[in-house]
Tab-separated table of C-alpha atoms and ligand atoms in Angstrom:
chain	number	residue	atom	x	y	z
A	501	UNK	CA	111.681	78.619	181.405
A	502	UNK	CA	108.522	79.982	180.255
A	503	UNK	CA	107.762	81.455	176.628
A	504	UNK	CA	108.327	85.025	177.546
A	505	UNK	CA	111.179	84.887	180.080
A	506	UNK	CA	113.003	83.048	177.628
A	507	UNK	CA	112.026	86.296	175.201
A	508	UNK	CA	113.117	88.532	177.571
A	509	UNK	CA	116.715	87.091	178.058
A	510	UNK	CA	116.543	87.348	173.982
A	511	UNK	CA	115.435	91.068	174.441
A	512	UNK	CA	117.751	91.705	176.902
A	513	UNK	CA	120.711	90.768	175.392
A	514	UNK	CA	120.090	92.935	172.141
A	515	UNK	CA	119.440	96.123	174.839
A	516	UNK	CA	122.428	95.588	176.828
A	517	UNK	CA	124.975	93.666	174.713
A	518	UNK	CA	123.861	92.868	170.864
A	519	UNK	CA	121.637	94.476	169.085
A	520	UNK	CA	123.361	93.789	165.817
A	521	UNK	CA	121.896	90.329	166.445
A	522	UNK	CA	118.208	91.813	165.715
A	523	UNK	CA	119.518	93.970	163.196
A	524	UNK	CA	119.111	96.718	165.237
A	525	UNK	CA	120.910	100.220	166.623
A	526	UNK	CA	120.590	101.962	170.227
A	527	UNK	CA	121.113	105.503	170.210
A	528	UNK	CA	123.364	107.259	172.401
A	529	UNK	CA	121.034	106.763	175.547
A	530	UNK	CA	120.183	103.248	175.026
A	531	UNK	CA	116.792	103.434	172.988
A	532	UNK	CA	115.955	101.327	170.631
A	533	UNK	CA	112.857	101.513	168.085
A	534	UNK	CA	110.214	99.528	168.880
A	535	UNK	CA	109.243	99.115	165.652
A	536	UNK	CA	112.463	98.067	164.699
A	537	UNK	CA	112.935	95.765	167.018
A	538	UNK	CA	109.896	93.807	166.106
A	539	UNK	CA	110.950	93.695	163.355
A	540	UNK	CA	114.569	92.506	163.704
A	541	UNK	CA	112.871	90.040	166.724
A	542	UNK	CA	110.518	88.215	163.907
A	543	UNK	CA	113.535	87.850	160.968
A	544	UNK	CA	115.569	86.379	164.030
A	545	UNK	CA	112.739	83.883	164.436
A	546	UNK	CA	111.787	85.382	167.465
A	547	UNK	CA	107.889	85.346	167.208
A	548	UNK	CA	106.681	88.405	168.905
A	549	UNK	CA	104.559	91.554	168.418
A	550	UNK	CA	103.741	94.784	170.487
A	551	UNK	CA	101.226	92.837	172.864
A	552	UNK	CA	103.833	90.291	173.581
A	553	UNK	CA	106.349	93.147	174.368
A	554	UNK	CA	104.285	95.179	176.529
A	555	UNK	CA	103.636	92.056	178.372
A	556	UNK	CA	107.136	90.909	178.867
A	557	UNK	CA	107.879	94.900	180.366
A	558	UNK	CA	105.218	94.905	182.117
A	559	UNK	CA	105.586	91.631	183.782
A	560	UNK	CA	109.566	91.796	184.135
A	561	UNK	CA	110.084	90.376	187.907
A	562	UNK	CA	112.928	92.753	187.587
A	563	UNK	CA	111.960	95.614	185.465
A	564	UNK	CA	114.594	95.145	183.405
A	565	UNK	CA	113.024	97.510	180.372
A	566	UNK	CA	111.295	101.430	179.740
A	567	UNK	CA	109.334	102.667	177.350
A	568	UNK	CA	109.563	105.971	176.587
A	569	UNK	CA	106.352	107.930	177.117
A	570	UNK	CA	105.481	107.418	173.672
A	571	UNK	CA	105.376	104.229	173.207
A	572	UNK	CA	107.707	104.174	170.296
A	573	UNK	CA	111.267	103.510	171.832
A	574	UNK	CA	112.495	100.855	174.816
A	575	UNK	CA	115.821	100.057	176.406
A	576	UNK	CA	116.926	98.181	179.218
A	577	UNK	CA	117.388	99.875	182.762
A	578	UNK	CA	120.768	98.826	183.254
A	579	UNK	CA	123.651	95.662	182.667
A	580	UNK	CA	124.737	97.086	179.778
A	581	UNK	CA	128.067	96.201	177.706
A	582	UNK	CA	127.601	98.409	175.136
A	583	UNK	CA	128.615	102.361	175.946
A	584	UNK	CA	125.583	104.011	175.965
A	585	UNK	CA	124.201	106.551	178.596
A	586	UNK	CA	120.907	106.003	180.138
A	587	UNK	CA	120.867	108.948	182.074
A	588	UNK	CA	121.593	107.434	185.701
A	589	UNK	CA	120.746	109.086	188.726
A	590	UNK	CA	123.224	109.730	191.028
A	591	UNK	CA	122.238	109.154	194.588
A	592	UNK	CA	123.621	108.846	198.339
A	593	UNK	CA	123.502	105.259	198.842
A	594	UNK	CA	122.632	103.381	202.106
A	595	UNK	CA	125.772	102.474	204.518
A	596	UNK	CA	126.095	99.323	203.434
A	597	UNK	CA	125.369	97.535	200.111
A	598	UNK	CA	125.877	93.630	199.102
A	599	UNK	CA	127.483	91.634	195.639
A	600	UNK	CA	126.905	88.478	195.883
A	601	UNK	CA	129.435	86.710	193.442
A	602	UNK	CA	131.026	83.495	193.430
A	603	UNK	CA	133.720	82.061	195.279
A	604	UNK	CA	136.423	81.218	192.427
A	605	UNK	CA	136.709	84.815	191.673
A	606	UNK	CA	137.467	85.839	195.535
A	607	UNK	CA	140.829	85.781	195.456
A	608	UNK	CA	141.042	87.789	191.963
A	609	UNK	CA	138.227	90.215	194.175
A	610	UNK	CA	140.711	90.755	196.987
A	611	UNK	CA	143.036	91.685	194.870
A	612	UNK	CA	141.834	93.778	192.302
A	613	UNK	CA	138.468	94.992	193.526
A	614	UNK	CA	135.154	94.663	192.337
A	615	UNK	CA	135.212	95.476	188.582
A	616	UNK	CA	132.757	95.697	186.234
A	617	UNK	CA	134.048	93.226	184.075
A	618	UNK	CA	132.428	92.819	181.190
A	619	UNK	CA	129.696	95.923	181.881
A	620	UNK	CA	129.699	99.378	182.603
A	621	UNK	CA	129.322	99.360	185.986
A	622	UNK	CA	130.059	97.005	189.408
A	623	UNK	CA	126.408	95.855	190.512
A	624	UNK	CA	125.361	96.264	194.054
A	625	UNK	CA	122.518	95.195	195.638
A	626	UNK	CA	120.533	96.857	198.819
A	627	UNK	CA	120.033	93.453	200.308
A	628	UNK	CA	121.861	90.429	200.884
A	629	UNK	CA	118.890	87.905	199.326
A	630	UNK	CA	119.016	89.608	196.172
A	631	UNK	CA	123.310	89.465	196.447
A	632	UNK	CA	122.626	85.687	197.008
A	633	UNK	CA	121.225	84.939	194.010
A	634	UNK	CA	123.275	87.416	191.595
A	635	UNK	CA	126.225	85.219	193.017
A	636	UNK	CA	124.665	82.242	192.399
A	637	UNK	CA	124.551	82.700	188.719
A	638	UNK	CA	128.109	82.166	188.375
A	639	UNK	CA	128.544	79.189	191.130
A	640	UNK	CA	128.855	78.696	194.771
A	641	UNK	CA	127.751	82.117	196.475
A	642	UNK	CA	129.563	84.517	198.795
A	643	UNK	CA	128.438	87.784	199.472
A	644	UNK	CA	130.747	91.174	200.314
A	645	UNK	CA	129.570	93.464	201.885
A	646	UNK	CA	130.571	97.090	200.374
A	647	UNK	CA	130.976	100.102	203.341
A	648	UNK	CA	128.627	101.863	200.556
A	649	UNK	CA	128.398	104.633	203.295
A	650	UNK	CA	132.076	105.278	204.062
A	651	UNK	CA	132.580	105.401	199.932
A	652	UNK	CA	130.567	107.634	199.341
A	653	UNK	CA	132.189	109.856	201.986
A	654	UNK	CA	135.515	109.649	200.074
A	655	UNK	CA	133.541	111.024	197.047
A	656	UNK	CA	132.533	107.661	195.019
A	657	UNK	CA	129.854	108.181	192.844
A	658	UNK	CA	126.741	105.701	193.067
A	659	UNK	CA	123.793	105.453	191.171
A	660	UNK	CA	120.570	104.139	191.190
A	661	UNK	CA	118.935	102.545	187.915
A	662	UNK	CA	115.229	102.576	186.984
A	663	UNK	CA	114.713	99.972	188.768
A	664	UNK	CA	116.662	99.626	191.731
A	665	UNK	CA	119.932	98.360	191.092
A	666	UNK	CA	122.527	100.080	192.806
A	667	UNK	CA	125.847	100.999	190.735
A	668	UNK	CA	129.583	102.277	190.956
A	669	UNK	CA	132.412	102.345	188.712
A	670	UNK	CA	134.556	100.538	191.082
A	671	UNK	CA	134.782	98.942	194.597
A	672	UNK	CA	138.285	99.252	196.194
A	673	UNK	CA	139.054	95.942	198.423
A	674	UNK	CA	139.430	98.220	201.283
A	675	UNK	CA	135.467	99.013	201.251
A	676	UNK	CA	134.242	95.230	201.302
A	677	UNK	CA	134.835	92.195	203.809
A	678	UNK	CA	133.980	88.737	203.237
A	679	UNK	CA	130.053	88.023	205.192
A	680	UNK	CA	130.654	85.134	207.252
A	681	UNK	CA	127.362	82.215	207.127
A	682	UNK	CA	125.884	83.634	210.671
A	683	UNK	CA	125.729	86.890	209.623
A	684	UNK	CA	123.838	86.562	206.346
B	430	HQG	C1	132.958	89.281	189.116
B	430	HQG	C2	121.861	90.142	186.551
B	430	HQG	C3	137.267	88.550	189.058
B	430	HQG	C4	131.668	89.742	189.750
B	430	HQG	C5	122.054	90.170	188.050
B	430	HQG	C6	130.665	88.894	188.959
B	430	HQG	C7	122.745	91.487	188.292
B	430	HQG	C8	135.376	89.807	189.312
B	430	HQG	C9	131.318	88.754	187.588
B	430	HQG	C10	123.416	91.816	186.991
B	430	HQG	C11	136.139	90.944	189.652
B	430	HQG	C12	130.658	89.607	186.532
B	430	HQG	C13	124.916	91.827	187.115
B	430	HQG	C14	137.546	90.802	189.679
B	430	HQG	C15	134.063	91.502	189.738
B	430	HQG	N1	138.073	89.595	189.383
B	430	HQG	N2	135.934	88.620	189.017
B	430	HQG	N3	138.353	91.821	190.009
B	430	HQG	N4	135.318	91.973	189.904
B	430	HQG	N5	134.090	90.191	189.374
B	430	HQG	O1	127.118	88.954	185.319
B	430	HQG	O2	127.089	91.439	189.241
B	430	HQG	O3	119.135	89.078	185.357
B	430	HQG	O4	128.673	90.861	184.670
B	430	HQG	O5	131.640	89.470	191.124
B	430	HQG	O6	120.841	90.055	188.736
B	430	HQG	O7	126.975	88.965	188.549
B	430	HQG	O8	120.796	90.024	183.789
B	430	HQG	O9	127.769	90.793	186.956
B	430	HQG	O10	130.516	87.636	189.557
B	430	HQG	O11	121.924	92.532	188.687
B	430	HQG	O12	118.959	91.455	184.697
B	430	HQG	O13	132.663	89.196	187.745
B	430	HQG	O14	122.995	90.808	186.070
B	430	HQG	O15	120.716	90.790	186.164
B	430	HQG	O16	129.412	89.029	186.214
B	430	HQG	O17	125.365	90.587	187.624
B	430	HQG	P1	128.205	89.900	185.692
B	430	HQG	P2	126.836	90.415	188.197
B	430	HQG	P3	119.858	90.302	184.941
C-alpha cells in the first residue's frame, strides 16, 4: 500500500468511525476542522500537512472525502458509524442495484435482510464489478441483486452520496435473489 492510501484509510477511519483517535470532533453533519485534524494527524504520528491532504482528496480512487468551499472543514462522503448527517440526497434509484458481500453471511442475509451492520446505512452499488469487490473484502464473493426499482415503488427511501454510492436503511429478503456465475 502506498504512503497516502495507507493515510487515507487513517483519515477515513477518524471521519467515519473515530475521531477521538486524532483528538478530534465532527459536528452534527460530519465536518471536521482541517486544522484540527492536522493537528490531531501529526500528535498521532501521522506525518501530514495541508498539501498532503489535498492530495489524498483529490486523488481518492473513490472520493471518499469534501471540502467545504472554504477550505477549512472535510468529512467523508459516506460509511459512517458515527450518527452524523451529511445531508444525503434522496433519489429514484435505477431498477436494479448490486451488494456484493460474502458468502458466510448468506444465510444470516436470507434471513434477516441486508442490514447495515455496523454503519448507518446498507451499501448498494450500481454495478455488479464494483459489488464484486465490496464482497470481496470480507471473503469469498456473492453478489444480490436488490429489485432497487420495485422498492422504491413500495416507498423505500434511497440515497445517493457525494460520490456515488447508493444507500438504504434496509433491504427486505424479498427484494434480492442470489446472482448465479453466468449471469454476473
Ligand atoms: C453484511 C467500502 C449478516 C454485509 C466498500 C457486509 C463499501 C450482514 C457486512 C463500503 C447482514 C458489513 C461498505 C445480515 C449485511 N447478517 N451480515 N443480516 N446484512 N451484512 O464493511 O457493504 O473502501 O460495513 O453484506 O467499498 O461491505 O471503506 O459494509 O458484508 O462501499 O470507502 O455485513 O465500504 O468502502 O460490512 O462496505 P461493511 P460493505 P471504503
Amino acid at each position: 500500500m502506498s504512503k497516502l492510501d495507507d493515510l487515507s484509510k487513517y483519515i477515513s477511519r477518524i471521519l467515519r468511525h473515530r475521531p477521538e483517535d486524532a483528538n478530534i470532533r465532527l459536528d452534527e453533519h460530519g465536518w471536521a476542522n482541517v486544522e484540527e485534524l492536522l493537528a490531531g494527524m501529526n500528535a498521532a504520528g501521522r506525518k501530514i500537512d495541508r498539501e498532503i491532504l489535498e492530495e489524498i482528496v483529490r486523488t481518492d480512487k473513490k472520493q471518499r472525502y469534501s471540502f467545504n468551499e472554504g477550505r477549512t472543514l472535510i468529512r467523508a462522503n459516506q460509511g459512517h458509524s458515527i450518527p452524523v448527517d451529511v445531508e444525503l440526497v434522496r433519489q429514484e434509484p435505477p431498477a436494479f442495484l448490486y451488494h456484493g458481500t460474502a458468502l458466510r453471511f448468506l444465510d444470516s442475509i436470507r434471513q434477516q435482510g441486508l442490514l447495515p451492520m455496523g454503519r448507518l446505512y446498507v451499501h448498494l452499488s450500481a454495478d455488479v464489478e464494483t459489488a464484486r469487490m465490496v464482497g470481496g473484502r470480507h471473503g469469498r464473493p456473492v453478489i444480490l441483486k436488490v429489485r432497487s426499482g420495485d422498492m422504491h415503488r413500495d416507498g423505500h427511501p434511497f440515497f445517493r452520496s457525494q460520490n456515488g454510492v447508493w444507500l438504504a436503511k434496509k433491504v427486505d429478503a424479498a427484494y434480492f435473489e442470489l446472482m448465479e456465475e453466468s449471469e454476473k
